[in-house]
Amino acid sequence: MTRGRTSRWARGARAWWVALVLAAVAAGAVLVLPGVLTEALYDNRPSGVACGDLPERSRVEAALEAHAGLVGRIEAVGDQVDVAVVAPCDSDPDQAEIRVFYPGGDDRARITQILDDEDFGVPVSLVNV
């Protein structure tokens, strides 16, 4: 072999490693990008509670009823702000969370401030619509 030239095997091995690194980067992007898009681009704030850890729907509905004043303060933030009980996981429709739907970042900031003062006692997600 001449000095400065790489063998066919070395070029093949290098190409294999490059493909492996690119595949790992792509897999990482698939795992990370949805969360980044959800939080940064769409301005959503998921509850972060895994499907299996969500409370039963009846408990979430009771929390919503028990905190009617809190619901009123949140919905008073804007005409398009809505508070609802949703089952986010297809795997178990009996598990739920509270979702607050709002039209923009300013509304989210006011809603977050309200929820910092008082909470429902169950998971809450904020969704920009």
Coordinates of C-alpha atoms in Angstrom, one line a residue:
M1 CA 0.0 0.0 0.0
T2 CA 1.2 3.5 -0.8
R3 CA 1.6 6.0 2.0
G4 CA -1.3 8.5 2.2
R5 CA -3.9 6.2 0.6
T6 CA -6.5 4.4 2.6
S7 CA -7.6 0.9 1.9
R8 CA -11.0 0.0 0.6
W9 CA -11.7 -1.6 4.0
A10 CA -10.8 1.6 5.9
R11 CA -13.0 3.7 3.6
G12 CA -15.9 1.2 4.1
A13 CA -15.4 1.2 7.9
R14 CA -15.3 5.0 8.0
A15 CA -18.5 5.2 5.9
W16 CA -20.1 2.7 8.3
W17 CA -19.2 4.8 11.3
V18 CA -20.5 8.0 9.6
A19 CA -23.8 6.3 8.9
L20 CA -24.0 5.0 12.5
V21 CA -23.4 8.5 13.9
L22 CA -25.9 10.1 11.5
A23 CA -28.5 7.4 12.5
A24 CA -27.8 8.2 16.2
V25 CA -28.2 11.9 15.6
A26 CA -31.5 11.3 13.7
A27 CA -32.8 9.1 16.5
G28 CA -32.0 11.7 19.1
A29 CA -33.7 14.4 17.0
V30 CA -36.8 12.2 16.8
L31 CA -36.9 11.8 20.5
V32 CA -36.0 15.4 21.5
L33 CA -37.6 17.5 18.7
P34 CA -41.3 16.8 19.6
G35 CA -40.7 18.1 23.2
V36 CA -38.9 21.1 21.9
L37 CA -41.6 21.9 19.4
T38 CA -44.3 21.4 22.0
E39 CA -42.8 23.7 24.6
A40 CA -40.9 26.3 22.6
L41 CA -42.5 26.6 19.2
Y42 CA -46.1 25.9 20.2
D43 CA -45.8 27.4 23.7
N44 CA -47.5 24.4 25.3
R45 CA -46.8 23.3 28.9
P46 CA -47.5 19.6 29.3
S47 CA -48.1 18.3 32.8
G48 CA -45.2 15.9 32.5
V49 CA -47.1 13.1 34.2
A50 CA -46.8 9.7 32.5
C51 CA -50.0 8.1 31.3
G52 CA -49.8 5.4 34.0
D53 CA -49.4 8.0 36.8
L54 CA -52.4 10.1 35.9
P55 CA -55.3 10.2 38.4
E56 CA -58.7 8.7 37.7
R57 CA -61.1 10.8 35.7
S58 CA -63.5 11.0 38.7
R59 CA -60.8 12.5 40.9
V60 CA -59.9 15.1 38.2
E61 CA -63.6 16.0 37.7
A62 CA -64.0 16.4 41.5
A63 CA -61.0 18.7 41.6
L64 CA -62.4 20.8 38.8
E65 CA -65.7 21.2 40.7
A66 CA -64.0 21.9 44.0
H67 CA -62.0 24.6 42.4
A68 CA -64.7 26.4 40.5
G69 CA -63.4 29.8 41.6
L70 CA -60.0 28.9 40.2
V71 CA -61.6 27.8 36.9
G72 CA -63.4 31.2 36.8
R73 CA -60.2 33.2 37.3
I74 CA -58.4 31.2 34.6
E75 CA -61.2 31.5 32.1
A76 CA -61.5 35.3 32.9
V77 CA -58.0 35.7 31.4
G78 CA -59.5 35.8 27.9
D79 CA -62.5 35.0 25.8
Q80 CA -60.8 32.0 24.2
V81 CA -59.4 30.5 27.4
D82 CA -61.1 27.2 28.4
V83 CA -60.6 24.7 31.2
A84 CA -61.5 21.0 30.6
V85 CA -61.0 17.5 31.8
V86 CA -59.3 15.3 29.2
A87 CA -58.0 11.8 28.9
P88 CA -54.7 12.3 27.1
C89 CA -53.8 8.6 26.9
D90 CA -55.6 6.2 24.5
S91 CA -54.3 3.3 26.5
D92 CA -56.4 4.3 29.6
P93 CA -59.4 6.6 29.1
D94 CA -60.2 6.4 32.8
Q95 CA -57.1 8.4 33.6
A96 CA -57.3 12.2 33.1
E97 CA -55.8 15.6 33.6
I98 CA -57.0 19.2 33.4
R99 CA -56.2 21.0 30.2
V100 CA -56.2 24.7 29.9
F101 CA -56.6 25.9 26.4
Y102 CA -55.4 29.5 25.5
P103 CA -54.7 31.5 22.4
G104 CA -51.2 33.0 23.1
G105 CA -48.2 33.5 25.3
D106 CA -49.5 36.5 27.2
D107 CA -52.5 34.5 28.3
R108 CA -50.2 31.6 29.2
A109 CA -48.1 33.8 31.4
R110 CA -51.2 35.1 33.3
I111 CA -52.6 31.6 33.6
T112 CA -49.3 30.3 35.0
Q113 CA -49.2 33.1 37.5
I114 CA -52.7 32.2 38.7
L115 CA -51.7 28.5 39.0
D116 CA -48.6 29.5 40.9
D117 CA -50.9 31.0 43.6
E118 CA -53.4 28.1 43.7
D119 CA -53.5 24.7 42.1
F120 CA -56.1 22.0 41.4
G121 CA -54.2 19.2 43.2
V122 CA -54.1 17.2 39.9
P123 CA -52.0 17.4 36.8
V124 CA -52.6 20.4 34.5
S125 CA -51.4 20.9 31.0
L126 CA -51.5 24.2 29.2
V127 CA -52.2 24.1 25.5
N128 CA -51.9 26.9 23.0
V129 CA -54.7 26.7 20.4

